[in-house]
Short mmCIF file of C-alpha atoms in Angstrom, two decimals:
data_model
loop_
_atom_site.label_atom_id
_atom_site.label_comp_id
_atom_site.label_asym_id
_atom_site.label_seq_id
_atom_site.Cartn_x
_atom_site.Cartn_y
_atom_site.Cartn_z
CA MET A 30 149.40 20.77 169.07
CA LEU A 31 153.03 21.55 169.83
CA ALA A 32 155.90 19.36 169.27
CA PHE A 33 159.27 19.92 170.96
CA SER A 34 162.16 20.31 168.51
CA LEU A 35 164.27 17.15 168.83
CA LEU A 36 167.64 16.47 167.43
CA PHE A 37 168.48 19.05 164.76
CA ALA A 38 169.32 17.63 161.43
CA ALA A 39 170.94 19.32 158.55
CA SER A 40 168.75 19.83 155.48
CA ALA A 41 168.14 22.35 152.77
CA HIS A 42 164.44 22.67 153.64
CA ALA A 43 162.00 23.26 156.48
CA TYR A 44 158.42 22.57 156.10
CA VAL A 45 155.00 23.45 157.43
CA TYR A 46 152.62 20.53 157.81
CA TRP A 47 148.65 20.32 158.18
CA GLY A 48 145.86 17.77 158.37
CA ASP A 49 143.36 17.59 155.55
CA PHE A 50 140.28 16.37 157.35
CA GLN A 51 138.11 15.68 154.43
CA GLY A 52 140.98 14.26 152.05
CA GLY A 53 142.35 12.15 154.89
CA THR A 54 145.75 13.28 154.35
CA ILE A 55 148.77 15.09 155.85
CA GLY A 56 149.94 18.01 153.61
CA ARG A 57 153.11 20.03 153.75
CA ALA A 58 154.68 23.05 151.97
CA ASN A 59 157.89 24.92 152.13
CA LEU A 60 157.99 27.57 154.78
CA ASP A 61 157.64 30.36 152.07
CA GLY A 62 154.36 28.78 150.99
CA THR A 63 155.63 27.16 147.82
CA ASN A 64 155.70 23.54 146.71
CA VAL A 65 152.37 22.58 148.19
CA GLU A 66 151.73 18.82 148.67
CA ASP A 67 148.33 18.28 150.19
CA ALA A 68 148.43 14.52 149.80
CA PHE A 69 152.01 13.97 151.10
CA ILE A 70 150.90 11.21 153.56
CA PRO A 71 147.63 9.21 153.31
CA THR A 72 146.40 8.76 156.93
CA GLY A 73 143.75 6.18 156.52
CA GLY A 74 141.36 8.54 158.54
CA HIS A 75 140.38 12.04 159.28
CA PRO A 76 143.35 13.98 160.65
CA VAL A 77 142.64 16.89 163.07
CA ALA A 78 146.00 17.54 164.43
CA VAL A 79 149.79 17.01 163.48
CA ALA A 80 153.10 17.10 165.38
CA VAL A 81 156.51 16.65 164.12
CA THR A 82 160.01 15.63 165.51
CA SER A 83 163.36 15.45 163.55
CA SER A 84 162.52 11.68 162.58
CA HIS A 85 158.74 11.38 162.58
CA ILE A 86 155.39 12.87 161.87
CA TYR A 87 152.44 12.24 164.12
CA TRP A 88 148.69 12.94 163.68
CA ALA A 89 145.44 12.37 165.42
CA ASN A 90 142.83 10.30 163.57
CA GLU A 91 139.51 11.48 164.97
CA THR A 92 137.27 8.97 163.46
CA GLY A 93 139.73 6.11 163.60
CA GLY A 94 140.44 6.68 167.33
CA SER A 95 144.13 6.52 166.74
CA ILE A 96 147.42 8.23 166.60
CA GLY A 97 149.27 7.79 163.40
CA ARG A 98 153.03 8.13 162.59
CA ALA A 99 155.33 8.00 159.54
CA ASN A 100 158.92 8.86 159.04
CA ILE A 101 159.72 12.46 158.36
CA ASP A 102 160.09 11.88 154.58
CA GLY A 103 156.60 10.24 154.39
CA THR A 104 157.59 6.66 154.30
CA ALA A 105 156.63 3.77 156.74
CA VAL A 106 153.13 5.09 157.43
CA GLU A 107 151.43 3.52 160.53
CA PRO A 108 147.88 4.86 160.70
CA ASN A 109 147.28 2.82 163.96
CA PHE A 110 150.39 3.56 165.83
CA ILE A 111 148.43 4.04 169.03
CA THR A 112 144.74 2.74 169.09
CA GLY A 113 141.77 2.69 171.38
CA ILE A 114 141.25 6.37 172.01
CA ASN A 115 137.90 7.92 172.12
CA LYS A 116 138.00 10.79 169.41
CA PRO A 117 141.53 12.07 169.79
CA TRP A 118 141.62 15.74 168.92
CA GLY A 119 145.22 16.74 169.25
CA VAL A 120 148.76 15.43 169.53
CA ALA A 121 151.87 16.85 171.15
CA VAL A 122 155.33 15.25 171.42
CA SER A 123 158.07 15.71 173.89
CA PRO A 124 161.49 14.19 173.85
CA THR A 125 160.23 11.02 175.60
CA ALA A 126 156.40 10.88 175.21
CA ILE A 127 153.34 11.50 173.21
CA PHE A 128 150.23 13.41 174.55
CA TRP A 129 146.72 13.63 173.17
CA PRO A 130 143.27 14.94 174.30
CA SER A 131 140.40 12.43 174.04
CA LEU A 132 137.42 14.53 173.16
CA GLY A 133 135.05 11.72 173.57
CA GLY A 134 136.48 10.26 176.74
CA ASN A 135 136.96 13.55 178.54
CA GLU A 136 140.57 12.81 179.49
CA ILE A 137 144.15 13.36 178.49
CA GLY A 138 146.17 10.38 177.36
CA LYS A 139 150.01 9.64 177.27
CA ALA A 140 152.31 6.89 175.81
CA ASN A 141 156.08 6.48 175.35
CA LEU A 142 157.60 7.89 172.39
CA ASP A 143 157.73 4.43 170.88
CA GLY A 144 154.07 3.91 171.52
CA SER A 145 154.38 1.63 174.52
CA GLY A 146 153.07 2.44 177.94
CA LYS A 147 149.71 3.76 176.87
CA THR A 148 147.75 5.52 179.69
CA LEU A 149 144.35 6.75 178.39
CA GLY A 150 143.40 8.56 181.59
CA LEU A 151 146.61 10.57 182.48
CA VAL A 152 144.08 13.23 183.56
CA THR A 153 140.48 12.29 183.84
CA GLY A 154 137.31 14.55 184.41
CA VAL A 155 138.40 16.90 181.58
CA GLY A 156 135.38 18.50 179.69
CA SER A 157 135.62 17.90 176.00
CA PRO A 158 139.38 18.67 175.34
CA CYS A 159 140.07 19.49 171.77
CA SER A 160 143.65 20.77 171.80
CA ILE A 161 146.77 20.11 173.69
CA ALA A 162 150.31 21.62 174.16
CA ILE A 163 153.34 20.88 176.39
CA ASP A 164 156.35 22.61 177.86
CA SER A 165 159.02 21.45 180.01
CA GLY A 166 156.85 21.13 183.13
CA HIS A 167 153.11 20.83 182.13
CA VAL A 168 150.75 19.54 179.70
CA TYR A 169 147.95 22.07 178.81
CA TRP A 170 144.54 21.48 177.02
CA GLY A 171 141.63 23.45 175.82
CA SER A 172 138.06 22.37 176.77
CA ALA A 173 135.18 23.08 174.39
CA GLN A 174 132.34 23.34 176.84
CA LEU A 175 129.35 25.77 177.26
CA THR A 176 131.94 27.66 179.38
CA ALA A 177 135.41 26.88 177.96
CA PHE A 178 138.51 26.43 179.96
CA LEU A 179 142.19 26.16 179.64
CA GLY A 180 143.52 23.38 181.88
CA ARG A 181 146.84 22.05 182.95
CA ALA A 182 148.59 19.32 184.94
CA SER A 183 152.11 18.15 185.37
CA LEU A 184 153.59 15.91 182.75
CA THR A 185 153.01 12.81 184.97
CA GLY A 186 149.24 14.00 185.33
CA SER A 187 149.54 15.16 188.96
CA SER A 188 148.15 18.48 190.25
CA PRO A 189 145.51 18.92 187.57
CA GLU A 190 144.00 22.54 187.30
CA ARG A 191 140.90 21.67 185.01
CA GLU A 192 139.58 25.10 185.12
CA TRP A 193 142.77 27.10 185.13
CA VAL A 194 141.68 29.89 182.80
CA ASN A 195 138.01 30.77 182.09
CA LEU A 196 137.56 31.62 178.32
CA GLY A 197 133.83 32.01 178.36
CA THR A 198 132.19 31.24 175.03
CA TYR A 199 135.46 30.35 173.26
CA VAL A 200 135.94 27.05 171.17
CA PRO A 201 139.69 26.56 171.94
CA CYS A 202 140.58 23.96 169.44
CA GLY A 203 144.10 25.16 168.89
CA LEU A 204 146.91 25.46 171.49
CA ALA A 205 150.61 26.29 171.37
CA ALA A 206 153.15 27.35 173.91
CA ASN A 207 156.55 29.07 174.27
CA SER A 208 158.53 30.17 177.50
CA ALA A 209 156.35 33.17 177.95
CA ASN A 210 152.78 32.45 176.72
CA LEU A 211 150.15 29.85 176.14
CA PHE A 212 148.47 30.77 172.74
CA PHE A 213 144.83 29.64 172.06
CA ALA A 214 142.63 29.81 169.11
CA ASP A 215 138.68 30.07 168.71
CA THR A 216 137.68 27.66 166.10
CA GLY A 217 133.93 28.50 166.27
CA ALA A 218 130.98 26.22 167.00
CA PHE A 219 128.44 27.49 164.30
CA GLY A 220 130.91 28.66 161.75
CA PRO A 221 134.47 30.09 161.57
CA ALA A 222 135.53 32.35 164.44
CA HIS A 223 138.46 34.74 164.04
CA GLU A 224 140.41 35.24 167.34
CA ILE A 225 143.65 34.00 168.53
CA GLY A 226 144.43 34.84 172.18
CA ARG A 227 147.21 34.36 174.76
CA VAL A 228 147.86 34.21 178.41
CA ASN A 229 150.90 34.11 180.70
CA ILE A 230 152.10 30.61 180.79
CA LYS A 231 153.44 30.92 184.35
CA ASP A 232 150.29 32.00 186.36
CA GLY A 233 147.43 32.36 183.87
CA SER A 234 147.49 36.15 184.15
CA GLY A 235 147.36 38.67 181.39
CA LEU A 236 144.54 37.00 179.56
CA ASP A 237 143.96 38.58 176.03
CA LYS A 238 141.40 36.75 174.04
CA SER A 239 142.10 38.54 170.65
CA ILE A 240 145.61 39.47 169.84
CA ILE A 241 144.84 38.33 166.35
CA GLY A 242 141.40 38.98 165.00
CA GLU A 243 141.84 38.07 161.31
CA ALA A 244 141.97 34.33 161.29
CA GLU A 245 139.31 32.15 159.69
CA GLY A 246 138.28 29.32 161.94
CA PRO A 247 141.88 28.59 163.22
CA CYS A 248 142.01 24.86 164.12
CA GLY A 249 145.39 24.13 165.37
CA LEU A 250 148.36 26.35 166.39
CA THR A 251 152.04 25.95 166.67
CA VAL A 252 155.08 28.21 167.73
CA PHE A 253 158.34 27.96 165.86
CA GLY A 254 160.94 30.32 167.00
CA SER A 255 159.49 33.86 166.93
CA LYS A 256 156.64 32.78 164.76
CA LEU A 257 153.12 31.54 165.38
CA TYR A 258 151.39 29.55 162.69
CA TRP A 259 147.77 28.43 162.55
CA ALA A 260 145.53 26.30 160.11
CA ASN A 261 142.41 28.26 158.88
CA SER A 262 139.60 25.54 158.66
CA GLY A 263 137.40 28.30 157.14
CA ASN A 264 139.37 28.71 153.94
CA GLY A 265 142.13 26.22 153.66
CA THR A 266 145.02 28.53 154.33
CA ILE A 267 147.98 28.50 156.89
CA GLY A 268 148.43 31.86 158.51
CA VAL A 269 151.52 33.20 160.14
CA ALA A 270 152.46 36.06 162.44
CA ASN A 271 155.16 37.07 164.95
CA THR A 272 154.51 35.84 168.46
CA ASP A 273 153.93 39.59 169.46
CA ALA A 274 150.95 39.50 167.11
CA THR A 275 152.68 41.77 164.37
CA ALA A 276 153.28 41.05 160.75
CA VAL A 277 150.03 38.96 160.28
CA ASP A 278 149.81 36.98 156.94
CA GLU A 279 146.68 34.90 156.65
CA SER A 280 147.52 33.15 153.53
CA LEU A 281 151.23 32.09 153.93
CA VAL A 282 150.10 28.64 152.28
CA GLN A 283 147.16 28.08 150.09
CA THR A 284 146.56 24.35 150.70
CA GLY A 285 143.89 24.08 147.91
CA VAL A 286 141.36 22.34 150.07
CA ASP A 287 138.36 23.69 152.03
CA GLU A 288 138.75 22.13 155.55
CA ILE A 289 142.01 21.64 157.24
CA CYS A 290 142.79 21.31 160.94
CA GLY A 291 146.27 20.96 162.67
CA VAL A 292 149.66 22.59 161.94
CA ALA A 293 153.27 21.85 162.73
CA VAL A 294 156.50 23.07 161.50
CA ASP A 295 159.75 21.07 161.56
CA SER A 296 163.32 22.03 162.48
CA LEU A 297 165.10 20.42 159.56
CA PHE A 298 167.27 23.19 158.46
CA SER A 299 170.82 24.34 158.99
CA PRO A 300 171.38 27.59 160.86
CA PRO A 301 172.66 30.44 158.91
CA ILE A 302 176.52 30.68 158.75
CA PRO A 303 177.80 34.11 160.01
CA PRO A 304 180.36 35.86 157.58
CA PRO A 305 183.96 35.66 158.75
CA ALA A 306 185.07 38.62 160.80
CA PRO A 307 187.42 41.11 159.14
CA PRO A 308 191.21 40.97 160.28
CA GLU A 309 191.99 43.32 163.10
CA ALA A 310 194.01 46.45 162.34
CA GLY A 311 197.66 45.97 162.97
CA SER A 312 197.50 42.23 162.30
CA GLY A 313 200.19 42.57 159.72
CA GLY A 314 197.95 41.50 156.76
CA SER A 315 196.35 43.62 154.09
CA VAL A 316 192.58 44.14 154.39
CA SER A 317 190.57 43.55 151.28
CA PRO A 318 187.61 45.83 150.66
CA ALA A 319 184.29 44.10 151.46
CA PRO A 320 182.72 42.76 148.25
CA THR A 321 179.64 44.47 146.84
CA PRO A 322 176.56 42.43 148.01
CA THR A 323 174.62 40.80 145.18
CA PRO A 324 170.86 42.00 144.99
CA GLY A 325 168.61 39.15 146.06
CA PRO A 326 165.34 38.39 144.42
CA PRO A 327 162.40 40.62 144.97
CA THR A 328 160.35 39.94 148.21
CA PRO A 329 157.01 38.45 147.84
CA GLY A 330 153.92 40.64 148.47
CA THR A 331 151.46 40.16 151.39
CA ILE A 332 147.87 40.76 151.60
CA ARG A 333 145.35 40.45 154.57
CA LEU A 334 141.73 41.06 154.98
CA LEU A 335 140.44 44.18 156.64
CA LYS A 336 136.69 44.02 156.11
CA LEU A 337 133.84 42.79 154.07
CA LYS A 338 130.94 45.11 154.17
CA PRO A 339 127.74 44.01 152.63
CA ASN A 340 125.15 46.37 150.85
CA PRO A 341 121.78 44.11 151.01
CA ALA A 342 119.85 46.95 149.31
CA ARG A 343 121.95 46.40 146.16
CA GLY A 344 123.03 42.76 146.60
CA THR A 345 126.71 43.71 146.58
CA ALA A 346 129.55 44.29 149.17
CA GLN A 347 132.66 46.12 149.51
CA LEU A 348 135.87 44.09 150.26
CA LYS A 349 138.69 45.96 151.93
CA VAL A 350 142.15 44.41 152.06
CA GLU A 351 145.49 45.72 153.02
CA VAL A 352 148.70 45.20 150.91
CA ASP A 353 152.35 46.00 152.06
CA GLU A 354 153.61 47.81 148.88
CA ALA A 355 152.45 49.11 145.55
CA GLY A 356 151.09 46.73 142.98
CA VAL A 357 147.76 45.37 141.40
CA VAL A 358 145.05 43.70 143.36
CA SER A 359 142.41 41.63 141.46
CA LEU A 360 139.21 40.01 142.54
CA SER A 361 137.81 36.82 141.11
CA GLY A 362 135.56 33.94 142.23
CA LYS A 363 132.69 31.84 141.20
CA GLY A 364 129.48 33.81 140.84
CA VAL A 365 131.11 37.26 141.04
CA VAL A 366 132.23 39.79 138.52
CA ALA A 367 136.00 40.10 138.20
CA ALA A 368 137.49 43.52 139.50
CA LYS A 369 140.95 45.07 139.73
CA ALA A 370 142.45 47.97 141.65
CA THR A 371 145.84 49.52 141.71
CA ALA A 372 147.72 50.16 145.04
CA ARG A 373 149.95 53.04 144.58
CA ALA A 374 151.56 52.42 148.01
CA ALA A 375 151.28 50.11 150.98
CA GLY A 376 147.84 50.47 152.68
CA PRO A 377 144.17 49.53 152.22
CA VAL A 378 142.52 48.74 148.80
CA THR A 379 138.74 48.45 148.27
CA LEU A 380 137.25 46.12 145.76
CA SER A 381 133.44 45.94 144.69
CA VAL A 382 131.93 42.41 145.11
CA ARG A 383 128.97 42.12 142.53
CA PRO A 384 127.15 38.92 141.31
CA THR A 385 127.36 37.86 137.63
CA LYS A 386 124.30 38.24 135.50
CA ALA A 387 123.86 34.49 135.68
CA LYS A 388 123.82 34.48 139.45
CA LEU A 389 121.72 37.66 139.89
CA ALA A 390 118.58 35.74 139.48
CA THR A 391 119.49 33.24 142.15
CA LEU A 392 120.37 36.14 144.57
CA THR A 393 117.03 37.85 143.79
CA GLN A 394 114.88 34.78 144.32
CA THR A 395 116.55 33.39 147.49
CA GLY A 396 117.77 36.61 148.99
CA ARG A 397 121.34 35.14 149.37
CA LEU A 398 124.24 33.81 147.30
CA ALA A 399 127.23 32.01 148.78
CA THR A 400 130.50 32.77 147.10
CA LYS A 401 134.23 32.06 147.51
CA LEU A 402 136.30 34.99 146.59
CA ILE A 403 139.85 34.91 145.32
CA VAL A 404 141.92 38.16 145.90
CA THR A 405 145.46 38.17 144.11
CA PHE A 406 147.98 40.79 144.86
CA VAL A 407 150.91 41.20 142.31
CA PRO A 408 153.62 43.43 143.78
CA GLY A 409 155.08 46.15 141.75
CA ASN A 410 158.64 45.18 142.49
CA GLY A 411 158.30 41.88 140.63
CA GLY A 412 157.95 39.67 143.72
CA ALA A 413 155.96 36.66 144.05
CA LYS A 414 152.16 37.13 144.08
CA ALA A 415 150.14 36.77 147.20
CA VAL A 416 146.56 35.01 147.21
CA LEU A 417 143.78 35.41 149.72
CA ARG A 418 140.78 33.21 149.63
CA GLN A 419 137.62 34.22 151.57
CA SER A 420 134.06 32.60 151.95
CA SER A 421 131.39 35.21 151.75
CA THR A 422 127.50 35.56 151.33
CA LEU A 423 125.76 38.24 149.29
CA HIS A 424 122.41 39.21 150.59
CA LYS A 425 119.62 41.10 148.86
CA ARG A 426 116.41 42.44 150.45
#
């Protein structure tokens, strides 16, 4: 689910995009997670992947069997830009072509960038491909079989390696590439899985199946510069980390919906302009002292999930999160008692998860209570708050 960055255009914004499978829309938000627009583009189907160029947005409509397209500003929507595909479950765009995996047809397809020259079976005999990525020489896919594989072939479909890297029991429905690595995500077959892994893109060596272990059903990956983004289908958030797996933020964007799949980031921003160099000594001109920099706004806080430890004997749980600075962490959610804790510095914070009196009877009678927790971190420096949503189940025996 990788799109090459095509002709760079000057703009004040860059966006992250996702597919809202249940809502049938493409959503977007600013790269800092603000200005969320879940219904940015109505797709006329169930989008499971998205890719962008400087001029267009593309998506895979799984139930409609099509690749859709719209202008980058959301106009001129074409839900059936390319049709006749048996369950497309991904889309990737190069400067000249569009690629997709056909989950139902067990093949990789390709068409020209204008939609012409459609080839459904560019690579055939591919077992249940559910993700796709490209670089300058290869098309890559993830096969969601009983034994999962990463496969690859040339961009013309020649020299296919259908079982290039063995992933075992993974469900690799997220794939992205940079010059060094191919990244893959475990979406999970019977509930959200949590791992994102990587492998050397040159020869398939250095397999690491869990460089990030805090995702929530990652369904779609993309690389943008030094950042790796993923769509968490389990809790409706967009996560981000450095490509070396540091600085993980599971809740960069709170989309407000329960099931998302596919993620892309555009290149529509102007690069920063470096400050002018000071005049050299002896140039004959006077040198003015450097101006005192104006303090910028406080940085937003970050929060990530560490562990949810249930206590079935009491019907409660302990939720441990980690924050990046001092501040206040609060817990809320349907069916649970609100809680609050103060973080005096960066580090872990533990909150008690307890059912409300109204839900205690349900927990006692059935032995389980499904909840959706909302954890909010307000940094003490006045920066923007961070929100983490986590589905959980309380048990009582």
